PDB file of C-alpha atoms in Angstrom:
ATOM      1  CA  MET A 695      -3.849 -20.377  15.628  1.00  0.00           C
ATOM      2  CA  THR A 696      -7.689 -19.596  14.600  1.00  0.00           C
ATOM      3  CA  SER A 697     -10.062 -16.762  14.659  1.00  0.00           C
ATOM      4  CA  LYS A 698     -11.727 -19.140  17.282  1.00  0.00           C
ATOM      5  CA  LEU A 699      -8.883 -19.180  19.619  1.00  0.00           C
ATOM      6  CA  ILE A 700      -8.215 -14.965  19.073  1.00  0.00           C
ATOM      7  CA  HIS A 701     -11.691 -14.728  19.990  1.00  0.00           C
ATOM      8  CA  ALA A 702     -11.791 -17.280  23.174  1.00  0.00           C
ATOM      9  CA  GLU A 703      -8.117 -16.839  24.643  1.00  0.00           C
ATOM     10  CA  LEU A 704      -6.791 -13.358  23.523  1.00  0.00           C
ATOM     11  CA  LYS A 705      -9.190 -10.876  22.192  1.00  0.00           C
ATOM     12  CA  GLU A 706      -9.136  -8.911  25.039  1.00  0.00           C
ATOM     13  CA  LYS A 707      -5.293  -8.659  25.552  1.00  0.00           C
ATOM     14  CA  ILE A 708      -4.892  -8.267  21.652  1.00  0.00           C
ATOM     15  CA  VAL A 709      -7.341  -5.121  22.113  1.00  0.00           C
ATOM     16  CA  LYS A 710      -5.018  -3.740  24.728  1.00  0.00           C
ATOM     17  CA  LYS A 711      -2.252  -3.876  22.571  1.00  0.00           C
ATOM     18  CA  PHE A 712      -3.703  -2.473  19.347  1.00  0.00           C
ATOM     19  CA  LEU A 713      -4.558   0.214  21.713  1.00  0.00           C
ATOM     20  CA  GLU A 714      -1.122   0.783  23.109  1.00  0.00           C
ATOM     21  CA  ILE A 715       0.642   0.640  19.707  1.00  0.00           C
ATOM     22  CA  LEU A 716      -1.807   2.816  17.604  1.00  0.00           C
ATOM     23  CA  PRO A 717      -1.301   6.375  17.027  1.00  0.00           C
ATOM     24  CA  PRO A 718      -3.186   8.747  19.077  1.00  0.00           C
ATOM     25  CA  GLN A 719      -6.109   9.423  16.160  1.00  0.00           C
ATOM     26  CA  ASP A 720      -6.333   5.682  16.074  1.00  0.00           C
ATOM     27  CA  GLN A 721      -6.703   4.851  19.746  1.00  0.00           C
ATOM     28  CA  GLN A 722     -10.140   3.876  19.137  1.00  0.00           C
ATOM     29  CA  GLU A 723     -11.741   0.979  21.352  1.00  0.00           C
ATOM     30  CA  THR A 724     -14.596   0.527  18.342  1.00  0.00           C
ATOM     31  CA  ARG A 725     -12.303   1.105  15.690  1.00  0.00           C
ATOM     32  CA  VAL A 726     -10.115  -2.181  16.952  1.00  0.00           C
ATOM     33  CA  ARG A 727     -12.432  -3.757  17.734  1.00  0.00           C
ATOM     34  CA  ASP A 728     -14.981  -3.501  14.564  1.00  0.00           C
ATOM     35  CA  TYR A 729     -12.029  -2.922  12.258  1.00  0.00           C
ATOM     36  CA  TYR A 730      -8.482  -4.493  13.060  1.00  0.00           C
ATOM     37  CA  LEU A 731      -9.964  -7.317  15.112  1.00  0.00           C
ATOM     38  CA  LYS A 732     -11.705  -8.113  11.599  1.00  0.00           C
ATOM     39  CA  ILE A 733      -8.644  -8.419   9.529  1.00  0.00           C
ATOM     40  CA  LEU A 734      -6.346  -9.813  12.329  1.00  0.00           C
ATOM     41  CA  ASN A 735      -8.978 -12.783  12.064  1.00  0.00           C
ATOM     42  CA  TRP A 736      -8.854 -12.949   8.754  1.00  0.00           C
ATOM     43  CA  VAL A 737      -5.092 -12.785   8.333  1.00  0.00           C
ATOM     44  CA  THR A 738      -4.537 -15.957  11.381  1.00  0.00           C
ATOM     45  CA  GLU A 739      -6.983 -18.284   9.598  1.00  0.00           C
ATOM     46  CA  GLU A 740      -5.043 -17.188   6.035  1.00  0.00           C
ATOM     47  CA  ILE A 741      -1.904 -18.258   8.116  1.00  0.00           C
ATOM     48  CA  ALA A 742      -3.599 -21.444   9.522  1.00  0.00           C
ATOM     49  CA  LYS A 743      -4.562 -22.856   5.511  1.00  0.00           C
ATOM     50  CA  ALA A 744      -1.292 -21.785   4.130  1.00  0.00           C
ATOM     51  CA  GLN A 745       0.763 -24.800   2.756  1.00  0.00           C
ATOM     52  CA  CYS A 746       4.222 -22.939   3.005  1.00  0.00           C
ATOM     53  CA  ARG A 747       5.674 -20.435   4.959  1.00  0.00           C
ATOM     54  CA  PRO A 748       5.843 -16.763   4.625  1.00  0.00           C
ATOM     55  CA  LEU A 749       2.235 -16.151   3.213  1.00  0.00           C
ATOM     56  CA  ILE A 750       2.379 -12.690   1.198  1.00  0.00           C
ATOM     57  CA  VAL A 751      -0.432 -10.743   1.601  1.00  0.00           C
ATOM     58  CA  GLY A 752      -0.822  -7.821  -0.840  1.00  0.00           C
ATOM     59  CA  VAL A 753      -2.651  -4.703   0.484  1.00  0.00           C
ATOM     60  CA  ASN A 754      -4.302  -2.086  -1.569  1.00  0.00           C
ATOM     61  CA  GLY A 755      -5.651   1.487  -0.223  1.00  0.00           C
ATOM     62  CA  PRO A 756      -5.658   4.680  -1.931  1.00  0.00           C
ATOM     63  CA  GLN A 757      -3.164   7.255   0.019  1.00  0.00           C
ATOM     64  CA  GLY A 758      -4.248   8.303   3.859  1.00  0.00           C
ATOM     65  CA  SER A 759      -6.605   5.095   3.728  1.00  0.00           C
ATOM     66  CA  GLY A 760      -3.845   4.058   7.246  1.00  0.00           C
ATOM     67  CA  LYS A 761      -2.517   1.108   5.398  1.00  0.00           C
ATOM     68  CA  SER A 762       1.029   1.263   6.722  1.00  0.00           C
ATOM     69  CA  THR A 763      -0.714   2.222  10.063  1.00  0.00           C
ATOM     70  CA  LEU A 764      -2.545  -0.907   9.695  1.00  0.00           C
ATOM     71  CA  THR A 765       0.257  -3.075   8.744  1.00  0.00           C
ATOM     72  CA  ALA A 766       2.690  -1.906  11.344  1.00  0.00           C
ATOM     73  CA  ALA A 767       0.042  -2.962  14.263  1.00  0.00           C
ATOM     74  CA  LEU A 768      -1.001  -6.506  12.482  1.00  0.00           C
ATOM     75  CA  VAL A 769       2.771  -7.367  12.479  1.00  0.00           C
ATOM     76  CA  GLN A 770       3.172  -6.382  16.236  1.00  0.00           C
ATOM     77  CA  VAL A 771       0.367  -7.931  17.144  1.00  0.00           C
ATOM     78  CA  LEU A 772       1.267 -11.475  16.123  1.00  0.00           C
ATOM     79  CA  SER A 773       4.411 -11.259  17.057  1.00  0.00           C
ATOM     80  CA  GLU A 774       2.520 -11.181  20.494  1.00  0.00           C
ATOM     81  CA  MET A 775       1.029 -14.388  19.277  1.00  0.00           C
ATOM     82  CA  GLY A 776       3.644 -16.249  18.108  1.00  0.00           C
ATOM     83  CA  PHE A 777       3.481 -15.048  13.995  1.00  0.00           C
ATOM     84  CA  ARG A 778       7.100 -13.192  12.898  1.00  0.00           C
ATOM     85  CA  GLY A 779       6.419 -10.861  10.486  1.00  0.00           C
ATOM     86  CA  LEU A 780       6.906  -8.207   7.914  1.00  0.00           C
ATOM     87  CA  THR A 781       5.972  -5.207   6.458  1.00  0.00           C
ATOM     88  CA  LEU A 782       7.202  -3.753   2.860  1.00  0.00           C
ATOM     89  CA  SER A 783       5.452  -0.694   1.032  1.00  0.00           C
ATOM     90  CA  ILE A 784       5.694  -0.786  -3.314  1.00  0.00           C
ATOM     91  CA  ASP A 785       7.172   2.652  -2.289  1.00  0.00           C
ATOM     92  CA  ASP A 786      10.262   0.985  -1.307  1.00  0.00           C
ATOM     93  CA  PHE A 787      10.971  -0.403  -4.647  1.00  0.00           C
ATOM     94  CA  TYR A 788      10.819   3.105  -6.552  1.00  0.00           C
ATOM     95  CA  LEU A 789      13.655   3.747  -8.810  1.00  0.00           C
ATOM     96  CA  THR A 790      16.289   5.222  -7.382  1.00  0.00           C
ATOM     97  CA  ARG A 791      16.604   8.837  -8.287  1.00  0.00           C
ATOM     98  CA  GLN A 792      19.155   9.160 -11.073  1.00  0.00           C
ATOM     99  CA  GLN A 793      16.807   6.379 -12.859  1.00  0.00           C
ATOM    100  CA  GLN A 794      14.072   8.566 -11.989  1.00  0.00           C
ATOM    101  CA  VAL A 795      15.579  10.968 -14.052  1.00  0.00           C
ATOM    102  CA  ALA A 796      16.372   9.112 -16.803  1.00  0.00           C
ATOM    103  CA  LEU A 797      12.882   7.693 -16.970  1.00  0.00           C
ATOM    104  CA  ALA A 798      11.433  10.824 -17.241  1.00  0.00           C
ATOM    105  CA  ALA A 799      13.795  12.501 -19.359  1.00  0.00           C
ATOM    106  CA  GLN A 800      12.640   9.798 -22.090  1.00  0.00           C
ATOM    107  CA  HIS A 801       9.082  10.717 -21.268  1.00  0.00           C
ATOM    108  CA  PRO A 802       9.476  14.524 -21.588  1.00  0.00           C
ATOM    109  CA  PHE A 803       5.677  14.905 -22.432  1.00  0.00           C
ATOM    110  CA  ASN A 804       3.692  12.325 -20.053  1.00  0.00           C
ATOM    111  CA  PRO A 805       3.191  14.780 -16.594  1.00  0.00           C
ATOM    112  CA  LEU A 806       2.897  11.201 -14.851  1.00  0.00           C
ATOM    113  CA  LEU A 807       5.968  10.043 -15.024  1.00  0.00           C
ATOM    114  CA  GLN A 808       8.176  13.224 -14.263  1.00  0.00           C
ATOM    115  CA  GLN A 809       7.997  12.195 -10.385  1.00  0.00           C
ATOM    116  CA  ARG A 810       7.535   8.582  -8.312  1.00  0.00           C
ATOM    117  CA  GLY A 811       3.863   7.361  -7.679  1.00  0.00           C
ATOM    118  CA  TYR A 812       2.969   5.971 -10.815  1.00  0.00           C
ATOM    119  CA  PRO A 813       3.140   2.680 -12.673  1.00  0.00           C
ATOM    120  CA  GLY A 814       6.483   2.465 -14.686  1.00  0.00           C
ATOM    121  CA  THR A 815       8.137   4.343 -11.625  1.00  0.00           C
ATOM    122  CA  HIS A 816       9.264   1.321  -9.861  1.00  0.00           C
ATOM    123  CA  ASP A 817      11.782  -1.234 -10.028  1.00  0.00           C
ATOM    124  CA  ILE A 818       9.832  -4.244 -11.104  1.00  0.00           C
ATOM    125  CA  GLN A 819      13.519  -6.481 -10.895  1.00  0.00           C
ATOM    126  CA  LEU A 820      14.202  -5.527  -7.580  1.00  0.00           C
ATOM    127  CA  GLY A 821      10.707  -6.137  -6.064  1.00  0.00           C
ATOM    128  CA  LEU A 822      10.315  -9.404  -7.711  1.00  0.00           C
ATOM    129  CA  GLU A 823      14.058 -10.723  -6.500  1.00  0.00           C
ATOM    130  CA  LYS A 824      13.448  -9.588  -2.906  1.00  0.00           C
ATOM    131  CA  LEU A 825       9.778 -11.635  -2.410  1.00  0.00           C
ATOM    132  CA  GLY A 826      11.470 -14.328  -3.890  1.00  0.00           C
ATOM    133  CA  GLU A 827      14.290 -14.122  -2.004  1.00  0.00           C
ATOM    134  CA  LEU A 828      11.575 -13.509   1.060  1.00  0.00           C
ATOM    135  CA  ARG A 829       9.644 -16.564   0.336  1.00  0.00           C
ATOM    136  CA  LYS A 830      13.296 -18.740   0.769  1.00  0.00           C
ATOM    137  CA  VAL A 831      14.649 -17.145   3.956  1.00  0.00           C
ATOM    138  CA  SER A 832      15.188 -19.720   6.735  1.00  0.00           C
ATOM    139  CA  ALA A 833      16.295 -19.245  10.321  1.00  0.00           C
ATOM    140  CA  THR A 834      19.719 -19.372   9.564  1.00  0.00           C
ATOM    141  CA  ASP A 835      19.699 -17.196   7.087  1.00  0.00           C
ATOM    142  CA  SER A 836      18.940 -13.019   6.822  1.00  0.00           C
ATOM    143  CA  ILE A 837      18.400 -10.648   3.917  1.00  0.00           C
ATOM    144  CA  ARG A 838      18.454  -6.962   3.198  1.00  0.00           C
ATOM    145  CA  VAL A 839      14.967  -5.089   1.986  1.00  0.00           C
ATOM    146  CA  PRO A 840      15.424  -2.186  -0.053  1.00  0.00           C
ATOM    147  CA  SER A 841      14.373   1.243   2.031  1.00  0.00           C
ATOM    148  CA  TYR A 842      13.233   4.154   0.262  1.00  0.00           C
ATOM    149  CA  ASP A 843      14.013   8.327   1.609  1.00  0.00           C
ATOM    150  CA  LYS A 844      11.419  10.696  -0.044  1.00  0.00           C
ATOM    151  CA  SER A 845      12.963  13.973   2.062  1.00  0.00           C
ATOM    152  CA  LYS A 846      16.154  13.515  -0.277  1.00  0.00           C
ATOM    153  CA  HIS A 847      16.644  16.181  -3.282  1.00  0.00           C
ATOM    154  CA  GLN A 848      14.373  18.652  -1.926  1.00  0.00           C
ATOM    155  CA  GLY A 849      11.332  15.758  -1.758  1.00  0.00           C
ATOM    156  CA  GLN A 850      12.015  14.391  -4.911  1.00  0.00           C
ATOM    157  CA  GLY A 851      13.066  11.095  -2.947  1.00  0.00           C
ATOM    158  CA  ASP A 852      15.814   8.703  -3.190  1.00  0.00           C
ATOM    159  CA  ARG A 853      16.714   4.513  -2.828  1.00  0.00           C
ATOM    160  CA  LEU A 854      19.326   4.524   0.159  1.00  0.00           C
ATOM    161  CA  PRO A 855      22.215   2.969  -0.086  1.00  0.00           C
ATOM    162  CA  GLU A 856      22.206  -1.261   0.275  1.00  0.00           C
ATOM    163  CA  THR A 857      24.603  -0.303   3.103  1.00  0.00           C
ATOM    164  CA  GLU A 858      21.272   1.242   5.158  1.00  0.00           C
ATOM    165  CA  TRP A 859      18.888  -1.447   3.980  1.00  0.00           C
ATOM    166  CA  THR A 860      16.882  -2.858   6.709  1.00  0.00           C
ATOM    167  CA  GLU A 861      18.329  -6.440   7.556  1.00  0.00           C
ATOM    168  CA  ILE A 862      15.668  -9.230   7.990  1.00  0.00           C
ATOM    169  CA  GLN A 863      16.260 -12.124   9.445  1.00  0.00           C
ATOM    170  CA  GLY A 864      14.318 -15.436   9.269  1.00  0.00           C
ATOM    171  CA  PRO A 865      12.119 -17.063   9.346  1.00  0.00           C
ATOM    172  CA  LEU A 866       8.712 -15.451   8.320  1.00  0.00           C
ATOM    173  CA  ASP A 867       5.642 -16.581   9.144  1.00  0.00           C
ATOM    174  CA  VAL A 868       3.596 -13.572   7.093  1.00  0.00           C
ATOM    175  CA  VAL A 869       4.250 -10.576   4.703  1.00  0.00           C
ATOM    176  CA  PHE A 870       2.740  -7.712   4.122  1.00  0.00           C
ATOM    177  CA  LEU A 871       3.514  -6.078   0.897  1.00  0.00           C
ATOM    178  CA  GLU A 872       0.812  -2.992   1.110  1.00  0.00           C
ATOM    179  CA  GLY A 873       0.703   0.433  -2.125  1.00  0.00           C
ATOM    180  CA  TRP A 874      -1.790   2.675  -3.631  1.00  0.00           C
ATOM    181  CA  MET A 875      -1.976   0.943  -6.881  1.00  0.00           C
ATOM    182  CA  LEU A 876      -1.248  -2.762  -6.016  1.00  0.00           C
ATOM    183  CA  GLY A 877      -3.509  -5.472  -8.323  1.00  0.00           C
ATOM    184  CA  PHE A 878      -4.202  -2.573 -10.590  1.00  0.00           C
ATOM    185  CA  SER A 879      -4.157  -4.093 -14.084  1.00  0.00           C
ATOM    186  CA  ALA A 880      -4.207  -2.602 -17.741  1.00  0.00           C
ATOM    187  CA  VAL A 881      -7.779  -1.312 -18.832  1.00  0.00           C
ATOM    188  CA  SER A 882      -8.856  -0.742 -22.202  1.00  0.00           C
ATOM    189  CA  ASP A 883      -7.835   2.138 -24.278  1.00  0.00           C
ATOM    190  CA  SER A 884     -11.843   3.442 -24.317  1.00  0.00           C
ATOM    191  CA  VAL A 885     -12.153   3.192 -19.971  1.00  0.00           C
ATOM    192  CA  ILE A 886      -9.085   5.901 -19.998  1.00  0.00           C
ATOM    193  CA  LEU A 887     -10.824   7.874 -23.396  1.00  0.00           C
ATOM    194  CA  GLY A 888     -14.291   7.463 -21.330  1.00  0.00           C
ATOM    195  CA  ASN A 889     -13.346   9.301 -18.376  1.00  0.00           C
ATOM    196  CA  VAL A 890     -14.167  13.073 -18.824  1.00  0.00           C
ATOM    197  CA  GLU A 891     -11.111  15.099 -16.927  1.00  0.00           C
ATOM    198  CA  VAL A 892      -8.990  13.256 -18.992  1.00  0.00           C
ATOM    199  CA  GLN A 893     -10.833  13.976 -22.181  1.00  0.00           C
ATOM    200  CA  ALA A 894     -10.681  17.844 -21.471  1.00  0.00           C
ATOM    201  CA  ASP A 895      -6.350  17.030 -21.318  1.00  0.00           C
ATOM    202  CA  PRO A 896      -4.397  15.368 -24.927  1.00  0.00           C
ATOM    203  CA  GLN A 897      -1.182  15.555 -22.792  1.00  0.00           C
ATOM    204  CA  LEU A 898      -2.780  13.507 -19.661  1.00  0.00           C
ATOM    205  CA  THR A 899      -4.634  11.303 -22.006  1.00  0.00           C
ATOM    206  CA  ALA A 900      -1.630  10.432 -23.733  1.00  0.00           C
ATOM    207  CA  GLY A 901       0.188  10.090 -20.172  1.00  0.00           C
ATOM    208  CA  LEU A 902      -2.846   8.010 -19.016  1.00  0.00           C
ATOM    209  CA  LEU A 903      -2.667   5.681 -22.120  1.00  0.00           C
ATOM    210  CA  GLU A 904       1.168   5.193 -21.768  1.00  0.00           C
ATOM    211  CA  VAL A 905       1.378   4.256 -17.990  1.00  0.00           C
ATOM    212  CA  ASN A 906      -1.766   1.703 -18.618  1.00  0.00           C
ATOM    213  CA  GLN A 907       0.867  -0.004 -20.454  1.00  0.00           C
ATOM    214  CA  PHE A 908       3.176  -0.398 -18.020  1.00  0.00           C
ATOM    215  CA  LEU A 909       1.028  -2.231 -15.743  1.00  0.00           C
ATOM    216  CA  ALA A 910       0.969  -5.729 -17.410  1.00  0.00           C
ATOM    217  CA  SER A 911       4.778  -5.761 -15.841  1.00  0.00           C
ATOM    218  CA  TYR A 912       3.716  -5.438 -12.216  1.00  0.00           C
ATOM    219  CA  GLN A 913       1.756  -8.583 -12.956  1.00  0.00           C
ATOM    220  CA  SER A 914       5.560 -10.969 -11.693  1.00  0.00           C
ATOM    221  CA  TRP A 915       4.513  -8.700  -8.467  1.00  0.00           C
ATOM    222  CA  TYR A 916       0.855 -10.298  -8.026  1.00  0.00           C
ATOM    223  CA  SER A 917       1.981 -14.065  -8.959  1.00  0.00           C
ATOM    224  CA  GLN A 918       3.417 -13.367  -5.909  1.00  0.00           C
ATOM    225  CA  LEU A 919       0.686 -12.891  -3.938  1.00  0.00           C
ATOM    226  CA  ASP A 920      -1.134 -15.560  -1.977  1.00  0.00           C
ATOM    227  CA  ALA A 921      -3.859 -12.985  -0.472  1.00  0.00           C
ATOM    228  CA  PHE A 922      -5.116  -9.512  -0.571  1.00  0.00           C
ATOM    229  CA  ILE A 923      -7.187  -6.942   1.495  1.00  0.00           C
ATOM    230  CA  HIS A 924      -8.234  -4.271  -0.366  1.00  0.00           C
ATOM    231  CA  LEU A 925      -9.216  -0.709   1.592  1.00  0.00           C
ATOM    232  CA  ILE A 926     -11.970   0.497  -0.697  1.00  0.00           C
ATOM    233  CA  PRO A 927     -13.071   4.442   0.036  1.00  0.00           C
ATOM    234  CA  LEU A 928     -16.848   4.426  -0.110  1.00  0.00           C
ATOM    235  CA  ASP A 929     -16.398   8.405  -2.003  1.00  0.00           C
ATOM    236  CA  VAL A 930     -12.509   8.680  -3.917  1.00  0.00           C
ATOM    237  CA  GLN A 931     -13.037  12.205  -2.714  1.00  0.00           C
ATOM    238  CA  TYR A 932     -11.817  11.424   0.681  1.00  0.00           C
ATOM    239  CA  VAL A 933      -8.106  11.179  -0.326  1.00  0.00           C
ATOM    240  CA  ILE A 934      -8.429  14.752  -0.418  1.00  0.00           C
ATOM    241  CA  ASP A 935      -8.895  15.608   3.052  1.00  0.00           C
ATOM    242  CA  TRP A 936      -7.250  12.410   4.377  1.00  0.00           C
ATOM    243  CA  ARG A 937      -4.468  13.794   2.823  1.00  0.00           C
ATOM    244  CA  VAL A 938      -4.581  17.100   4.493  1.00  0.00           C
ATOM    245  CA  GLU A 939      -5.081  15.545   8.022  1.00  0.00           C
ATOM    246  CA  ALA A 940      -1.851  13.612   7.157  1.00  0.00           C
ATOM    247  CA  GLU A 941       0.124  16.947   7.108  1.00  0.00           C
ATOM    248  CA  GLU A 942      -1.883  19.209   9.842  1.00  0.00           C
ATOM    249  CA  ARG A 943      -0.318  16.360  12.027  1.00  0.00           C
ATOM    250  CA  MET A 944       2.500  16.759  10.127  1.00  0.00           C
ATOM    251  CA  LYS A 945       3.127  20.849  10.716  1.00  0.00           C
ATOM    252  CA  ALA A 946       1.254  20.100  14.525  1.00  0.00           C
ATOM    253  CA  GLN A 947       5.110  18.201  15.091  1.00  0.00           C
ATOM    254  CA  GLY A 948       6.990  21.292  13.452  1.00  0.00           C
ATOM    255  CA  LYS A 949       7.797  19.843   9.984  1.00  0.00           C
ATOM    256  CA  SER A 950       6.675  21.846   6.679  1.00  0.00           C
ATOM    257  CA  GLY A 951       3.526  20.166   4.678  1.00  0.00           C
ATOM    258  CA  MET A 952       1.955  21.603   1.983  1.00  0.00           C
ATOM    259  CA  SER A 953      -1.279  23.952   2.180  1.00  0.00           C
ATOM    260  CA  ARG A 954      -4.951  21.909   0.860  1.00  0.00           C
ATOM    261  CA  GLU A 955      -4.700  23.894  -2.471  1.00  0.00           C
ATOM    262  CA  ASP A 956      -1.529  21.946  -3.207  1.00  0.00           C
ATOM    263  CA  ILE A 957      -2.419  18.862  -1.839  1.00  0.00           C
ATOM    264  CA  THR A 958      -6.001  18.877  -4.122  1.00  0.00           C
ATOM    265  CA  SER A 959      -3.272  19.415  -6.588  1.00  0.00           C
ATOM    266  CA  TYR A 960      -1.107  16.758  -5.865  1.00  0.00           C
ATOM    267  CA  VAL A 961      -4.014  14.129  -5.077  1.00  0.00           C
ATOM    268  CA  GLN A 962      -6.342  14.986  -8.014  1.00  0.00           C
ATOM    269  CA  LYS A 963      -3.408  13.274 -10.208  1.00  0.00           C
ATOM    270  CA  PHE A 964      -4.383  10.089  -8.386  1.00  0.00           C
ATOM    271  CA  ILE A 965      -7.687  10.309  -8.307  1.00  0.00           C
ATOM    272  CA  LEU A 966      -8.183   9.645 -11.535  1.00  0.00           C
ATOM    273  CA  ALA A 967      -6.348   6.728 -11.212  1.00  0.00           C
ATOM    274  CA  TYR A 968      -8.597   5.580  -8.696  1.00  0.00           C
ATOM    275  CA  GLU A 969     -11.816   6.148 -10.832  1.00  0.00           C
ATOM    276  CA  ILE A 970     -10.190   4.294 -13.781  1.00  0.00           C
ATOM    277  CA  TYR A 971      -8.671   0.910 -11.981  1.00  0.00           C
ATOM    278  CA  LEU A 972     -10.811   0.857  -8.759  1.00  0.00           C
ATOM    279  CA  PRO A 973     -14.290  -0.313 -10.894  1.00  0.00           C
ATOM    280  CA  GLN A 974     -11.915  -3.324 -12.158  1.00  0.00           C
ATOM    281  CA  LEU A 975     -10.571  -4.459  -8.784  1.00  0.00           C
ATOM    282  CA  ILE A 976     -13.608  -4.350  -7.528  1.00  0.00           C
ATOM    283  CA  ALA A 977     -15.308  -6.552  -9.846  1.00  0.00           C
ATOM    284  CA  ARG A 978     -12.689  -8.899 -10.261  1.00  0.00           C
ATOM    285  CA  PRO A 979     -10.860  -9.494  -7.445  1.00  0.00           C
ATOM    286  CA  LEU A 980      -7.033 -10.249  -7.801  1.00  0.00           C
ATOM    287  CA  LEU A 981      -7.087 -13.106  -5.783  1.00  0.00           C
ATOM    288  CA  PRO A 982     -10.741 -15.107  -5.713  1.00  0.00           C
ATOM    289  CA  GLY A 983     -11.430 -16.432  -2.800  1.00  0.00           C
ATOM    290  CA  LYS A 984      -8.238 -15.327  -1.073  1.00  0.00           C
ATOM    291  CA  THR A 985      -9.429 -12.047  -0.817  1.00  0.00           C
ATOM    292  CA  LEU A 986     -11.083  -9.605   2.071  1.00  0.00           C
ATOM    293  CA  GLN A 987     -12.798  -6.347   1.042  1.00  0.00           C
ATOM    294  CA  ILE A 988     -13.241  -3.554   3.545  1.00  0.00           C
ATOM    295  CA  VAL A 989     -15.347  -0.293   2.318  1.00  0.00           C
ATOM    296  CA  LEU A 990     -14.061   2.679   4.190  1.00  0.00           C
ATOM    297  CA  SER A 991     -16.359   5.790   5.065  1.00  0.00           C
ATOM    298  CA  LYS A 992     -14.789   8.944   5.550  1.00  0.00           C
ATOM    299  CA  GLU A 993     -13.674   8.308   9.305  1.00  0.00           C
ATOM    300  CA  ARG A 994     -11.875   5.588   7.686  1.00  0.00           C
ATOM    301  CA  LEU A 995     -14.287   2.916   9.199  1.00  0.00           C
ATOM    302  CA  PRO A 996     -16.010   0.032   7.576  1.00  0.00           C
ATOM    303  CA  SER A 997     -18.549   1.079   6.248  1.00  0.00           C
ATOM    304  CA  SER A 998     -21.903   0.104   6.995  1.00  0.00           C
ATOM    305  CA  ASN A 999     -23.709   1.059   3.323  1.00  0.00           C
TER     306      ASN A 999
END
């Protein structure tokens, strides 16, 4: 099924479906036609060209850019078109709470390894095993994929017991693996040492140099990817506003949320990583010829700049 077929026979039905399933803040027809349809067309073309299935598509975008919303919507719409899909996050492969505590104790002077998030806080082997299993799952097979609950241990998070993992029935046509740092590769020490904010904090400098070394192990995940979608913020500072919006929506639903000051402090730790690793990923796409890059405006729409 190609993008030509989508436009000719299914376009209006697909637009309507997107508008039905997207959260209220994203239910704009312009967003669907100019953004979601573009990605859907590209994905269906990649599926059609794939020599074997499932096609495993990596999705990179900063916190709050809409990766989870996008991939969940794509899976639902693709199912209407006869494709079976699954979306995973690299968050599903975080270390267990016990493992994270041990990691923090092993690196007591690295502020970036005291909590989940940065390279080094994922179970690389578990992710590799599950991607391999998804590659092979047949119509008569089912597998369990891990789930991570960020609310456990007073917000420190933990992986759910295997009995509570999500069961997936084969076969699959496409798997989306999304994450804020998916595709990041190690840079030279000089790139890290050249960052002005890093220079002002010796402990942070040492921490980033150490985290940079962990990125080598993520190459085993990247080798499993067949295609790549890269959502690039026009300005990385948008991430703060995007996270504030998310927190405000949580508060409106009666849930607890962080203040803007707390969000800014939290996100600033990750903005450093964007400043260090994004330029390299933009200039040298992870999968040349198989990568879709979309620059996002503050409104999380494709930018004309």
